[in-house]
XYZ file of C-alpha atoms in Angstrom:
543
model
C 6.280 -22.089 -10.129
C 7.472 -19.514 -12.624
C 5.124 -17.028 -14.229
C 5.339 -14.965 -17.396
C 6.529 -11.387 -16.850
C 6.803 -8.527 -19.319
C 8.986 -5.422 -19.133
C 7.945 -3.164 -21.995
C 9.005 0.260 -23.154
C 6.789 3.317 -23.429
C 6.563 2.933 -27.196
C 5.674 -0.753 -26.966
C 2.883 -0.013 -24.493
C 1.560 2.837 -26.599
C 1.533 0.879 -29.881
C -0.095 -2.263 -28.508
C -2.779 -0.457 -26.466
C -3.622 1.865 -29.372
C -4.077 -1.170 -31.594
C -6.283 -2.924 -29.018
C -8.523 0.055 -28.315
C -8.796 1.873 -31.634
C -7.709 -0.432 -34.437
C -11.041 0.050 -36.245
C -10.422 3.776 -36.696
C -13.579 4.794 -34.863
C -14.076 7.175 -31.934
C -13.874 5.151 -28.721
C -15.623 6.909 -25.824
C -15.033 5.862 -22.211
C -18.286 3.880 -22.145
C -16.960 1.693 -24.989
C -13.527 0.903 -23.495
C -14.563 -2.256 -21.624
C -16.309 -3.590 -24.749
C -13.119 -3.050 -26.803
C -11.185 -5.046 -24.211
C -13.827 -7.773 -24.321
C -13.449 -8.115 -28.119
C -9.658 -8.348 -27.803
C -9.656 -10.753 -24.866
C -12.065 -13.095 -26.647
C -9.742 -13.255 -29.657
C -6.515 -13.844 -27.708
C -7.075 -15.524 -24.335
C -7.495 -19.291 -24.160
C -11.061 -19.937 -22.921
C -10.342 -22.972 -20.727
C -7.748 -25.371 -19.366
C -4.728 -23.214 -18.421
C -3.016 -22.994 -15.036
C -2.172 -19.765 -13.252
C -1.256 -18.328 -9.903
C -4.089 -16.395 -8.324
C -2.921 -13.630 -5.998
C -5.943 -13.371 -3.747
C -6.865 -9.682 -3.273
C -6.551 -8.116 0.149
C -10.291 -7.786 0.784
C -10.976 -11.412 -0.163
C -8.161 -12.528 2.162
C -9.854 -10.494 4.872
C -13.222 -12.128 4.133
C -11.680 -15.602 4.320
C -9.572 -14.628 7.371
C -6.369 -15.804 5.736
C -2.843 -14.423 5.537
C -2.141 -11.691 3.000
C -0.636 -12.169 0.506
C -1.939 -15.664 -0.221
C -1.155 -17.167 -3.614
C -2.814 -20.358 -4.843
C -2.554 -22.469 -7.987
C -5.720 -22.504 -10.069
C -7.000 -23.968 -13.328
C -9.260 -21.841 -15.496
C -12.535 -23.598 -16.282
C -14.320 -20.770 -18.065
C -13.571 -17.184 -19.142
C -16.326 -14.570 -19.086
C -15.111 -12.282 -21.868
C -17.809 -9.667 -21.294
C -17.000 -9.264 -17.591
C -13.221 -9.804 -18.027
C -13.351 -12.501 -15.352
C -12.875 -16.254 -15.065
C -14.259 -19.201 -13.130
C -11.278 -21.034 -11.635
C -10.832 -24.294 -9.810
C -8.365 -24.133 -6.938
C -5.743 -26.829 -7.546
C -3.191 -26.313 -4.769
C -2.690 -24.142 -1.714
C 0.524 -23.588 0.196
C -0.945 -23.124 3.666
C -3.613 -25.099 5.477
C -6.470 -22.793 4.544
C -10.071 -23.395 3.593
C -11.244 -21.911 0.310
C -14.157 -22.712 -2.007
C -13.362 -25.367 -4.603
C -14.274 -22.900 -7.368
C -14.308 -19.111 -7.442
C -15.008 -16.259 -9.857
C -11.934 -14.020 -10.161
C -10.933 -11.016 -12.244
C -8.521 -11.822 -15.088
C -6.087 -9.172 -13.842
C -5.603 -11.236 -10.649
C -4.274 -14.240 -12.622
C -0.630 -14.886 -13.585
C -0.283 -17.791 -16.072
C 2.548 -20.210 -15.277
C 5.238 -21.634 -17.545
C 4.418 -25.267 -16.866
C 1.093 -26.316 -18.372
C -0.515 -29.746 -18.675
C -1.825 -28.881 -22.153
C 1.109 -27.742 -24.270
C -1.154 -26.985 -27.238
C -2.498 -23.861 -25.548
C -1.146 -20.412 -26.390
C -0.278 -19.513 -22.812
C 2.294 -16.871 -23.789
C -0.342 -14.985 -25.750
C -2.805 -15.379 -22.873
C -0.274 -14.115 -20.323
C 0.670 -11.159 -22.535
C -2.983 -10.185 -22.989
C -3.645 -10.306 -19.227
C -0.512 -8.223 -18.658
C -1.839 -5.600 -21.083
C -5.220 -5.605 -19.348
C -3.643 -5.346 -15.899
C -1.359 -2.478 -16.923
C -4.288 -0.573 -18.407
C -6.635 -0.880 -15.442
C -3.898 -0.434 -12.836
C -2.250 2.692 -14.245
C -4.238 4.275 -17.085
C -7.943 3.935 -16.333
C -9.228 6.451 -13.776
C -12.330 5.967 -11.594
C -14.052 9.033 -13.068
C -13.475 8.067 -16.706
C -16.740 6.161 -17.013
C -18.640 9.441 -16.555
C -16.922 11.075 -19.543
C -18.989 12.405 -22.432
C -19.747 9.770 -25.087
C -18.920 12.285 -27.816
C -15.251 12.450 -26.806
C -12.550 10.006 -27.886
C -11.017 8.530 -24.704
C -8.055 7.030 -26.575
C -7.156 10.305 -28.296
C -7.534 12.377 -25.112
C -5.914 10.156 -22.507
C -4.004 7.097 -23.679
C -0.629 8.577 -24.666
C -0.718 11.251 -21.939
C -1.252 8.707 -19.178
C 1.296 6.222 -20.493
C 3.882 9.009 -20.599
C 2.928 10.080 -17.085
C 3.419 6.521 -15.845
C 6.880 6.256 -17.395
C 7.865 9.764 -16.248
C 6.972 8.750 -12.676
C 8.817 5.449 -13.043
C 11.978 7.151 -14.331
C 11.946 9.887 -11.699
C 11.273 12.682 -14.196
C 8.242 13.554 -12.071
C 9.407 14.411 -8.540
C 8.701 11.992 -5.700
C 6.459 14.544 -4.026
C 4.351 15.117 -7.140
C 4.212 11.365 -7.801
C 2.994 10.774 -4.249
C 0.294 13.419 -4.706
C -0.888 11.811 -7.960
C -0.970 8.309 -6.452
C -2.783 9.604 -3.382
C -5.432 11.367 -5.472
C -6.009 8.348 -7.700
C -6.214 6.060 -4.663
C -8.745 8.377 -3.024
C -10.690 8.594 -6.274
C -11.035 4.817 -6.403
C -12.189 4.705 -2.807
C -14.731 7.479 -3.438
C -16.006 5.673 -6.541
C -16.469 2.463 -4.522
C -18.426 4.395 -1.886
C -20.562 5.976 -4.610
C -21.378 2.549 -6.078
C -22.380 1.187 -2.663
C -24.554 4.219 -1.877
C -26.221 4.069 -5.292
C -27.081 0.416 -4.653
C -28.504 1.400 -1.261
C -30.590 4.213 -2.763
C -31.800 1.869 -5.509
C -33.022 -0.600 -2.882
C -34.625 2.180 -0.846
C -36.260 3.559 -3.977
C -38.145 0.330 -4.485
C -39.881 0.942 -1.147
C -40.229 4.721 -1.785
C -38.204 5.509 1.355
C -34.994 7.185 0.174
C -33.007 8.552 3.126
C -32.127 12.252 2.746
C -28.817 11.816 4.560
C -27.744 9.096 2.139
C -28.624 11.264 -0.862
C -26.679 14.191 0.600
C -23.655 11.997 1.246
C -23.815 10.699 -2.326
C -23.884 14.255 -3.669
C -20.806 15.210 -1.599
C -18.934 12.160 -2.893
C -19.726 13.101 -6.498
C -18.440 16.635 -5.857
C -15.241 15.259 -4.324
C -14.683 12.893 -7.243
C -15.007 15.775 -9.709
C -12.539 17.826 -7.644
C -10.023 14.964 -7.669
C -10.528 14.593 -11.428
C -9.690 18.266 -12.040
C -6.566 18.104 -9.853
C -5.254 14.972 -11.555
C -5.947 16.345 -15.041
C -3.791 19.373 -14.216
C -0.968 17.131 -12.972
C -1.251 14.885 -16.045
C -0.266 17.839 -18.223
C 3.580 18.086 -18.346
C 3.577 21.864 -18.936
C 1.229 22.499 -15.997
C 3.303 20.205 -13.767
C 6.438 22.190 -14.551
C 4.759 25.522 -13.747
C 3.331 24.215 -10.460
C 6.649 22.683 -9.377
C 8.581 25.890 -10.159
C 6.088 28.037 -8.243
C 6.042 25.650 -5.328
C 9.843 25.401 -5.140
C 10.089 29.194 -5.206
C 7.522 29.459 -2.431
C 9.296 26.789 -0.375
C 12.652 28.538 -0.788
C 11.155 31.832 0.411
C 9.484 30.125 3.372
C 12.750 28.407 4.257
C 14.662 31.696 4.184
C 12.062 33.339 6.418
C 12.177 30.446 8.882
C 15.962 30.553 8.991
C 15.858 34.302 9.744
C 13.274 33.860 12.481
C 15.037 31.064 14.341
C 18.661 32.099 13.796
C 21.163 29.369 14.523
C 19.116 27.273 16.968
C 17.480 23.949 16.082
C 13.700 24.260 15.871
C 11.334 22.342 18.116
C 7.543 22.244 18.186
C 5.265 21.547 21.134
C 1.745 20.370 20.314
C -0.623 21.048 23.230
C -4.358 20.370 22.992
C -5.169 22.324 26.137
C -5.242 22.030 29.907
C -4.606 23.949 33.116
C -1.528 26.070 33.712
C -0.285 23.550 36.276
C -0.603 20.748 33.721
C 1.276 22.811 31.152
C 4.064 23.583 33.624
C 4.366 19.887 34.424
C 4.626 18.979 30.741
C 7.184 21.716 30.050
C 9.298 20.394 32.930
C 9.285 16.927 31.334
C 10.275 18.424 27.984
C 13.151 20.360 29.591
C 14.444 17.202 31.237
C 14.503 15.145 28.039
C 15.597 17.575 25.298
C 18.583 19.896 24.687
C 18.208 23.389 26.151
C 19.235 25.108 22.908
C 16.051 24.084 21.050
C 13.882 27.013 19.900
C 10.300 25.954 20.672
C 6.982 26.973 19.154
C 3.607 25.957 20.613
C 0.767 24.725 18.401
C -2.700 23.242 18.874
C -2.587 21.024 15.769
C -0.116 18.246 15.081
C -1.055 18.096 11.394
C -0.385 21.823 10.938
C 2.887 21.476 12.855
C 4.102 18.577 10.722
C 3.175 20.461 7.561
C 5.176 23.520 8.671
C 8.183 21.670 10.076
C 11.511 21.069 8.364
C 13.402 17.785 8.125
C 15.419 17.340 11.322
C 12.989 19.245 13.581
C 11.780 17.899 16.923
C 8.026 17.652 17.528
C 6.860 17.043 21.109
C 3.294 15.782 21.332
C 1.067 16.337 24.347
C -1.646 14.013 25.581
C -4.692 13.424 23.354
C -5.809 12.082 20.001
C -3.933 13.718 17.113
C -5.419 13.036 13.628
C -2.823 13.395 10.855
C -2.509 12.663 7.141
C 1.263 12.170 7.111
C 4.481 13.086 8.914
C 5.118 16.014 6.555
C 8.762 16.989 6.164
C 9.671 14.797 9.138
C 9.342 11.862 6.749
C 12.849 12.892 5.637
C 14.215 12.901 9.188
C 13.451 14.229 12.643
C 11.774 13.310 15.918
C 8.159 12.829 17.012
C 7.934 12.121 20.726
C 5.275 11.994 23.402
C 5.711 13.197 26.988
C 2.667 11.576 28.615
C 1.472 8.018 29.038
C 1.912 6.221 25.700
C -1.668 4.941 25.708
C -3.011 8.504 25.930
C -0.796 10.044 23.212
C -2.313 8.812 19.960
C -1.607 9.440 16.287
C -4.646 8.502 14.194
C -5.934 8.807 10.629
C -7.284 12.211 9.595
C -10.307 12.364 7.293
C -10.385 9.874 4.466
C -7.882 7.027 4.233
C -5.947 7.937 1.113
C -2.508 6.446 1.758
C -1.277 2.883 2.319
C 0.170 3.881 5.714
C -0.130 6.549 8.377
C 3.629 7.190 8.641
C 6.020 6.856 5.702
C 9.705 7.430 6.512
C 12.645 7.774 4.136
C 15.038 10.009 6.095
C 18.535 9.133 7.216
C 17.483 9.369 10.896
C 13.901 9.273 12.158
C 12.824 8.766 15.783
C 9.308 7.880 16.967
C 9.224 7.860 20.769
C 6.470 7.207 23.355
C 3.590 7.362 20.850
C 0.571 5.160 20.119
C -0.140 4.705 16.404
C -3.773 3.853 15.584
C -3.773 2.776 11.944
C -7.567 2.846 11.554
C -8.595 1.371 8.192
C -5.179 1.798 6.574
C -3.193 -1.153 5.246
C -0.093 -0.403 7.351
C 0.912 1.747 10.291
C 4.505 2.594 9.293
C 6.558 2.149 6.105
C 10.352 2.489 6.315
C 11.593 3.162 2.769
C 15.231 4.088 3.317
C 17.660 5.290 5.959
C 17.252 4.348 9.629
C 14.043 4.662 11.611
C 14.002 4.143 15.367
C 10.764 3.327 17.223
C 11.000 3.327 21.020
C 8.403 2.877 23.786
C 5.500 2.861 21.335
C 2.289 0.969 20.673
C 1.121 0.101 17.158
C -2.396 -1.225 16.866
C -5.590 -1.663 14.870
C -8.894 -1.430 16.692
C -10.678 -3.328 13.904
C -8.527 -6.467 13.923
C -7.760 -8.002 10.544
C -5.446 -10.650 9.083
C -4.391 -8.263 6.304
C -3.196 -5.299 8.379
C 0.558 -4.707 8.663
C 2.359 -3.004 11.542
C 5.751 -1.866 10.205
C 6.998 -2.603 6.682
C 10.754 -2.325 6.043
C 11.591 -2.006 2.346
C 14.884 -3.077 0.685
C 18.040 -1.428 2.094
C 16.119 0.313 4.904
C 16.796 -0.247 8.609
C 14.483 -0.306 11.630
C 15.557 -0.240 15.275
C 12.575 -1.009 17.506
C 12.544 -1.267 21.299
C 9.972 -1.662 24.089
C 7.090 -1.585 21.624
C 3.729 -3.379 21.650
C 1.952 -4.669 18.510
C -1.786 -5.242 18.954
C -4.567 -6.495 16.658
C -2.491 -6.813 13.467
C -2.388 -9.359 10.685
C 1.423 -9.284 10.458
C 3.322 -7.132 12.954
C 6.577 -6.736 10.969
C 7.446 -7.299 7.312
C 11.074 -7.150 6.083
C 11.876 -7.178 2.379
C 15.158 -8.431 0.918
C 18.186 -6.462 2.159
C 16.082 -4.688 4.771
C 17.161 -4.929 8.407
C 15.431 -4.969 11.806
C 17.069 -4.803 15.219
C 14.395 -5.630 17.784
C 14.593 -5.582 21.578
C 12.070 -6.198 24.350
C 8.937 -6.050 22.169
C 5.639 -7.853 22.694
C 2.595 -8.870 20.666
C -1.145 -9.140 21.374
C -3.972 -10.443 19.187
C -1.805 -10.684 16.064
C -2.219 -13.315 13.340
C 1.522 -13.414 12.654
C 4.669 -11.928 14.144
C 7.458 -11.367 11.620
C 7.509 -12.055 7.875
C 10.823 -11.731 6.071
C 12.370 -12.542 2.714
C 15.731 -13.876 1.584
C 18.710 -11.653 2.532
C 16.673 -9.652 5.032
C 18.474 -9.268 8.377
C 16.684 -9.827 11.665
C 18.129 -9.578 15.175
C 15.676 -10.217 18.021
C 16.547 -9.915 21.696
C 14.461 -10.512 24.796
C 11.093 -10.767 23.017
C 8.090 -12.958 23.803
C 6.865 -14.497 20.537
C 3.692 -16.257 21.577
C -0.049 -16.670 21.031
C -0.070 -15.855 17.336
C -2.934 -17.221 15.265
C -0.449 -18.520 12.683
C 3.369 -18.330 13.005
C 5.767 -16.241 15.068
C 8.287 -16.028 12.194
C 7.661 -16.710 8.502
C 10.601 -16.782 6.080
C 9.685 -16.629 2.375
C 12.715 -18.232 0.768
C 14.300 -19.802 -2.252
C 17.731 -19.680 -0.653
C 17.116 -22.130 2.198
C 14.578 -24.509 0.635
C 15.130 -26.992 -2.159
C 11.792 -27.673 -3.796
C 8.301 -26.317 -3.279
C 7.486 -27.901 0.084
C 7.317 -25.701 3.183
C 8.841 -26.591 6.549
C 7.386 -25.704 9.940
C 8.829 -26.244 13.383
C 10.675 -24.574 16.236
C 13.295 -21.805 16.289
C 15.986 -24.403 15.587
C 14.963 -24.130 11.917
C 16.673 -20.734 11.900
C 19.969 -21.803 13.466
C 21.816 -22.115 10.139
C 20.361 -18.937 8.654
C 23.088 -16.342 9.104
C 20.790 -13.351 8.544
C 18.606 -14.213 11.544
C 19.715 -14.002 15.176
C 17.498 -14.816 18.191
C 18.698 -14.134 21.732
C 16.742 -14.728 24.956
C 13.432 -15.073 23.090
C 10.517 -17.201 24.234
C 8.083 -18.974 21.875
C 4.743 -20.214 23.166
C 1.293 -21.402 21.993
C 1.423 -20.329 18.336
C -1.507 -21.530 16.238
C 0.313 -23.165 13.299
C 3.853 -23.305 14.684
C 6.680 -21.128 15.927
C 8.620 -20.874 12.651
C 7.879 -21.675 9.034
C 10.042 -21.606 5.926
C 7.827 -21.072 2.873
C 8.928 -21.813 -0.678
C 8.868 -18.462 -2.407
C 7.353 -18.327 -5.881
C 8.859 -15.952 -8.416
C 5.644 -13.947 -8.152
C 5.743 -13.473 -4.410
C 8.650 -11.051 -4.426
C 7.993 -9.120 -7.610
C 7.674 -5.390 -7.420
C 4.718 -3.787 -9.121
C 4.309 -4.236 -12.842
C 6.978 -2.503 -14.946
C 9.231 -1.884 -11.981
C 7.267 0.652 -9.938
C 7.794 0.409 -6.208
C 5.302 -1.637 -4.236
C 5.175 -2.029 -0.461
C 3.353 -5.320 -0.697
C 4.801 -8.774 -1.294
């Protein structure tokens, strides 16, 4: 089923959103923004009777214990203009899943389809209005805006600045690093705001019984302080002049640091050894292992913090990780290339999430050559363990797992034109172990899976070579191909690995399939929606 999509310019976005939010010529404070949207939505959106695709949000998929993403066909029975939501009746589902017959959903989760039973409805206008609403709340509205002073004009202060920031990030005018910082801060701000709302509800309930917990109140205060700090940082980065000053100063500082590092290490390649402590005998034993597995010409430094080491390292460096739990926020400059390797038992050398979960993944690689060797990756509450954006990433002798098992958690995501080589690796407790987007590639050898809902999900033109792997005991399917290329019509096909024999991009050698909940292989008819990138062309890791 095809949906309506809109690719608009900066000027088009600015003109239409200005008209929606301030056409009456009055000051529109932040507290009035939702009401302005309600007035507009009530005038434009059809109140009942139109069909749409509902992309079920991640958390709802988790509640229903269903695959993410799940997309179902719905019919709108009633629109709540004040709440910007709709009561929908679920008309058709692609998988054998159990959902309520009717459900309240946010309008921004709906994508009206081209084919409608009632041709008298203005579905194009409805789809355009929802697109405007989705763009606004996805990219322009910040979680701290609602606390703004009612005497200030939100539209005058923020609308054009934030639209320009969005398009500058989309066009690459804002550097990738600065864009990542902005996205990370906004993501954290939304998470903090959600925590604040939950704690305020808790305190409200406790207040009725006159037993407010002091620890809860203290935690709420800290969250408010953090949200204000995030707000100040983002406001600085929103300003183009301030961004330019910060980038120039940072580049100058980085250049000086790089020169100093080059002087200190001379011509040798730099290595880092992260050691959390132990006896001298244990250290000697570890150093012997390092000597046996790495080139002698490496210039090594010893550190007690993996996060500090990754932050200080350069692309191409080698980081050797000793036994223990190592909380990190990211791979630092090694995202652009380099090696992270353990020297102990894999199970006892763990990379985990540091502090708050502000990123979609723990490791995010885009270098020409990245190696992750003999490491356990504990993804905690993150959506994915590893994202491979470009270049070639190699994962060897590793374990990737989630302690809190969920159908929506992803192991490794390979984006278009990126390549993953993965060997002797275990996936445990994941929703989908591997996801390959179109033109991505995975070479997989001798890997195994435990407690996973699904093994491998791939899209048309993604390449997959699997050797000597046991693909069994999945809750759903071992391999799911989302395709338009190999299916004619909207019906899905499930069966054995023979379904893949005529698909040139997929090669299976010496693999065993056994006891999979819904089947070994499924070919799913891909909707236009399923493979879209984020609205207006921004990169999205999710299907």
